[in-house]
């Protein structure tokens, strides 16, 4: 794998983003380490223009951005305008917050909303990718929630951003999921997973 294919998810260093100056310093350190790309998330008190300048100043590529879940669904034009400032062509739907997840119909309803708004993003040249946690490994009428989401959406409108840690935590096999999602897998979250002596991950 080439370093140009590796990005840091900024959410993992969000504790270093208390001020805009902290963010700028962190971006600089990332570039010094050797990163060429980042995924936005967990940003501190900086404006969109300030973030765009930080990226440009360090020559960092914004490969994707995790945006507010409800805003992704309800305000796609706001997201599209924001990502244009970052020259970013991908948005990750980070978590199904603010929507019911109690029945199979609920999951199908979420999938329908993702599919519809995903077409809007695609028309603007932006791909929408679904990022999983463990909630998606619940079963509804024998079907995994994550399967329902992917089965009920057009691969062109809803891509995949599997998180290897949460897949394994949910009882899945990350490799099998990557193979299963071949063709709609532009992004992959790689995280370590281990079980401690207390038998807790």
CSV table of C-alpha atoms in Angstrom, one decimal:
chain,number,residue,atom,x,y,z
A,1,UNK,CA,0.0,0.0,0.0
A,2,UNK,CA,1.3,3.4,-0.9
A,3,UNK,CA,1.4,6.2,1.6
A,4,UNK,CA,-0.8,8.2,-0.7
A,5,UNK,CA,-3.5,5.6,0.0
A,6,UNK,CA,-3.3,6.2,3.8
A,7,UNK,CA,-5.1,8.9,5.7
A,8,UNK,CA,-5.5,9.8,9.3
A,9,UNK,CA,-9.0,10.1,10.7
A,10,UNK,CA,-8.8,13.4,12.6
A,11,UNK,CA,-11.5,12.3,15.0
A,12,UNK,CA,-8.7,10.2,16.7
A,13,UNK,CA,-6.8,13.3,17.6
A,14,UNK,CA,-9.8,15.6,18.4
A,15,UNK,CA,-8.4,16.2,21.9
A,16,UNK,CA,-5.7,18.3,20.3
A,17,UNK,CA,-8.2,20.6,18.6
A,18,UNK,CA,-9.2,22.9,21.4
A,19,UNK,CA,-8.4,26.0,19.4
A,20,UNK,CA,-7.8,26.9,15.7
A,21,UNK,CA,-4.1,27.4,16.5
A,22,UNK,CA,-4.0,23.9,18.0
A,23,UNK,CA,-5.6,22.5,14.9
A,24,UNK,CA,-3.1,24.2,12.6
A,25,UNK,CA,-0.2,22.9,14.7
A,26,UNK,CA,-1.6,19.4,14.5
A,27,UNK,CA,-2.0,19.6,10.8
A,28,UNK,CA,1.6,20.7,10.5
A,29,UNK,CA,2.8,17.7,12.7
A,30,UNK,CA,0.8,15.3,10.6
A,31,UNK,CA,2.5,16.5,7.4
A,32,UNK,CA,5.9,16.3,9.1
A,33,UNK,CA,5.1,12.7,10.1
A,34,UNK,CA,4.5,11.9,6.5
A,35,UNK,CA,0.7,11.9,6.1
A,36,UNK,CA,-0.5,13.2,2.8
A,37,UNK,CA,-4.3,12.9,3.5
A,38,UNK,CA,-6.8,13.2,6.3
A,39,UNK,CA,-10.4,12.5,6.9
A,40,UNK,CA,-12.1,15.3,8.6
A,41,UNK,CA,-14.0,14.7,11.9
A,42,UNK,CA,-14.0,16.0,15.4
A,43,UNK,CA,-12.9,19.4,14.3
A,44,UNK,CA,-12.5,22.1,16.9
A,45,UNK,CA,-13.7,25.8,16.9
A,46,UNK,CA,-12.4,26.7,13.4
A,47,UNK,CA,-14.4,28.1,10.5
A,48,UNK,CA,-14.7,26.2,7.2
A,49,UNK,CA,-12.4,28.8,5.6
A,50,UNK,CA,-9.8,28.3,8.3
A,51,UNK,CA,-9.9,24.5,7.9
A,52,UNK,CA,-9.6,24.9,4.1
A,53,UNK,CA,-6.6,27.1,4.6
A,54,UNK,CA,-4.9,24.7,7.0
A,55,UNK,CA,-5.3,21.9,4.5
A,56,UNK,CA,-3.9,24.1,1.7
A,57,UNK,CA,-1.0,25.4,3.8
A,58,UNK,CA,0.2,21.9,4.6
A,59,UNK,CA,-0.7,20.4,1.2
A,60,UNK,CA,-3.0,17.8,2.8
A,61,UNK,CA,-5.7,16.1,0.8
A,62,UNK,CA,-9.1,15.8,2.4
A,63,UNK,CA,-10.0,12.3,1.2
A,64,UNK,CA,-13.3,12.3,3.1
A,65,UNK,CA,-15.2,14.0,5.8
A,66,UNK,CA,-17.5,12.7,8.6
A,67,UNK,CA,-20.4,15.2,8.9
A,68,UNK,CA,-23.4,15.5,11.2
A,69,UNK,CA,-25.7,12.5,10.4
A,70,UNK,CA,-28.9,14.5,10.4
A,71,UNK,CA,-27.4,17.3,8.3
A,72,UNK,CA,-26.2,14.7,5.8
A,73,UNK,CA,-29.8,13.5,5.4
A,74,UNK,CA,-31.7,16.8,5.7
A,75,UNK,CA,-29.3,19.5,4.3
A,76,UNK,CA,-27.2,17.9,1.5
A,77,UNK,CA,-26.6,21.3,-0.2
A,78,UNK,CA,-25.0,22.6,2.9
A,79,UNK,CA,-22.7,19.6,3.0
A,80,UNK,CA,-21.9,19.9,-0.7
A,81,UNK,CA,-21.0,23.6,-0.4
A,82,UNK,CA,-18.8,22.8,2.6
A,83,UNK,CA,-16.9,20.0,1.0
A,84,UNK,CA,-16.3,22.1,-2.1
A,85,UNK,CA,-14.2,24.4,0.1
A,86,UNK,CA,-12.1,21.4,1.1
A,87,UNK,CA,-11.9,20.0,-2.5
A,88,UNK,CA,-13.4,16.8,-0.9
A,89,UNK,CA,-15.3,14.3,-3.0
A,90,UNK,CA,-16.5,11.9,-0.3
A,91,UNK,CA,-18.7,12.2,2.8
A,92,UNK,CA,-19.0,9.5,5.4
A,93,UNK,CA,-22.4,8.9,7.2
A,94,UNK,CA,-20.9,8.3,10.6
A,95,UNK,CA,-23.7,7.0,12.7
A,96,UNK,CA,-27.5,6.6,12.4
A,97,UNK,CA,-28.3,9.2,15.0
A,98,UNK,CA,-31.7,10.7,15.4
A,99,UNK,CA,-33.6,8.0,13.5
A,100,UNK,CA,-35.6,5.1,14.8
A,101,UNK,CA,-33.9,1.7,14.6
A,102,UNK,CA,-36.5,-0.6,16.2
A,103,UNK,CA,-38.0,-2.5,13.3
A,104,UNK,CA,-37.1,-3.8,9.9
A,105,UNK,CA,-39.3,-1.1,8.4
A,106,UNK,CA,-37.3,1.5,10.3
A,107,UNK,CA,-34.1,0.2,8.8
A,108,UNK,CA,-35.6,0.1,5.3
A,109,UNK,CA,-36.8,3.7,5.8
A,110,UNK,CA,-33.2,4.8,6.7
A,111,UNK,CA,-31.9,2.9,3.7
A,112,UNK,CA,-34.4,4.7,1.5
A,113,UNK,CA,-33.4,8.1,2.8
A,114,UNK,CA,-29.7,7.3,2.4
A,115,UNK,CA,-30.3,6.1,-1.2
A,116,UNK,CA,-32.2,9.2,-2.1
A,117,UNK,CA,-29.8,11.7,-0.6
A,118,UNK,CA,-26.9,9.6,-2.0
A,119,UNK,CA,-28.1,10.3,-5.5
A,120,UNK,CA,-28.1,14.0,-4.7
A,121,UNK,CA,-24.5,13.8,-3.6
A,122,UNK,CA,-23.5,11.7,-6.6
A,123,UNK,CA,-25.0,14.3,-8.9
A,124,UNK,CA,-22.7,16.8,-7.3
A,125,UNK,CA,-19.7,14.6,-7.8
A,126,UNK,CA,-19.5,13.5,-4.1
A,127,UNK,CA,-19.8,9.9,-2.9
A,128,UNK,CA,-21.8,9.0,0.2
A,129,UNK,CA,-20.2,6.2,2.2
A,130,UNK,CA,-21.9,4.4,5.2
A,131,UNK,CA,-19.6,4.0,8.3
A,132,UNK,CA,-20.7,1.2,10.6
A,133,UNK,CA,-20.4,0.6,14.4
A,134,UNK,CA,-21.9,-2.4,16.2
A,135,UNK,CA,-25.6,-1.4,16.1
A,136,UNK,CA,-25.6,-2.5,12.5
A,137,UNK,CA,-25.0,-6.1,13.5
A,138,UNK,CA,-28.4,-6.5,15.1
A,139,UNK,CA,-30.8,-8.8,13.3
A,140,UNK,CA,-34.2,-8.0,12.0
A,141,UNK,CA,-36.2,-10.9,10.7
A,142,UNK,CA,-33.0,-12.8,10.4
A,143,UNK,CA,-31.2,-10.1,8.4
A,144,UNK,CA,-28.3,-8.0,9.7
A,145,UNK,CA,-29.1,-4.3,9.8
A,146,UNK,CA,-25.9,-3.7,7.7
A,147,UNK,CA,-27.1,-6.2,5.1
A,148,UNK,CA,-30.4,-4.5,4.9
A,149,UNK,CA,-28.8,-1.1,4.4
A,150,UNK,CA,-26.6,-2.3,1.5
A,151,UNK,CA,-29.3,-4.5,0.0
A,152,UNK,CA,-31.8,-1.7,-0.1
A,153,UNK,CA,-29.5,0.9,-1.6
A,154,UNK,CA,-28.0,1.5,-5.0
A,155,UNK,CA,-24.2,0.9,-4.8
A,156,UNK,CA,-23.8,4.1,-6.9
A,157,UNK,CA,-25.6,6.1,-4.2
A,158,UNK,CA,-24.4,4.5,-1.0
A,159,UNK,CA,-20.8,3.3,-0.9
A,160,UNK,CA,-19.3,1.5,2.1
A,161,UNK,CA,-16.8,2.6,4.7
A,162,UNK,CA,-16.5,-0.4,6.9
A,163,UNK,CA,-14.7,0.0,10.3
A,164,UNK,CA,-12.7,-3.2,10.9
A,165,UNK,CA,-12.8,-2.7,14.7
A,166,UNK,CA,-16.5,-2.4,14.9
A,167,UNK,CA,-17.1,-5.2,12.4
A,168,UNK,CA,-15.1,-7.5,14.6
A,169,UNK,CA,-16.7,-6.2,17.8
A,170,UNK,CA,-20.1,-6.9,16.3
A,171,UNK,CA,-19.1,-10.5,15.6
A,172,UNK,CA,-18.3,-10.1,11.9
A,173,UNK,CA,-15.2,-10.9,9.9
A,174,UNK,CA,-13.5,-7.8,8.4
A,175,UNK,CA,-11.9,-9.6,5.5
A,176,UNK,CA,-15.2,-11.3,4.5
A,177,UNK,CA,-17.0,-7.9,4.7
A,178,UNK,CA,-14.4,-6.3,2.5
A,179,UNK,CA,-14.8,-9.0,-0.1
A,180,UNK,CA,-18.5,-8.8,0.1
A,181,UNK,CA,-18.5,-5.1,-0.5
A,182,UNK,CA,-16.1,-5.3,-3.5
A,183,UNK,CA,-17.0,-2.6,-6.0
A,184,UNK,CA,-18.5,-0.2,-3.4
A,185,UNK,CA,-15.5,0.1,-1.0
A,186,UNK,CA,-13.6,3.4,-1.5
A,187,UNK,CA,-12.8,3.8,2.1
A,188,UNK,CA,-11.8,1.5,5.0
A,189,UNK,CA,-11.2,2.3,8.7
A,190,UNK,CA,-8.4,0.3,10.0
A,191,UNK,CA,-8.3,0.0,13.8
A,192,UNK,CA,-6.5,-2.4,16.2
A,193,UNK,CA,-8.7,-4.9,18.1
A,194,UNK,CA,-7.5,-7.0,21.0
A,195,UNK,CA,-9.0,-8.6,24.1
A,196,UNK,CA,-7.5,-7.7,27.4
A,197,UNK,CA,-6.9,-10.1,30.4
A,198,UNK,CA,-10.2,-8.8,31.7
A,199,UNK,CA,-11.7,-10.3,28.5
A,200,UNK,CA,-12.8,-6.9,27.3
A,201,UNK,CA,-12.0,-5.4,23.9
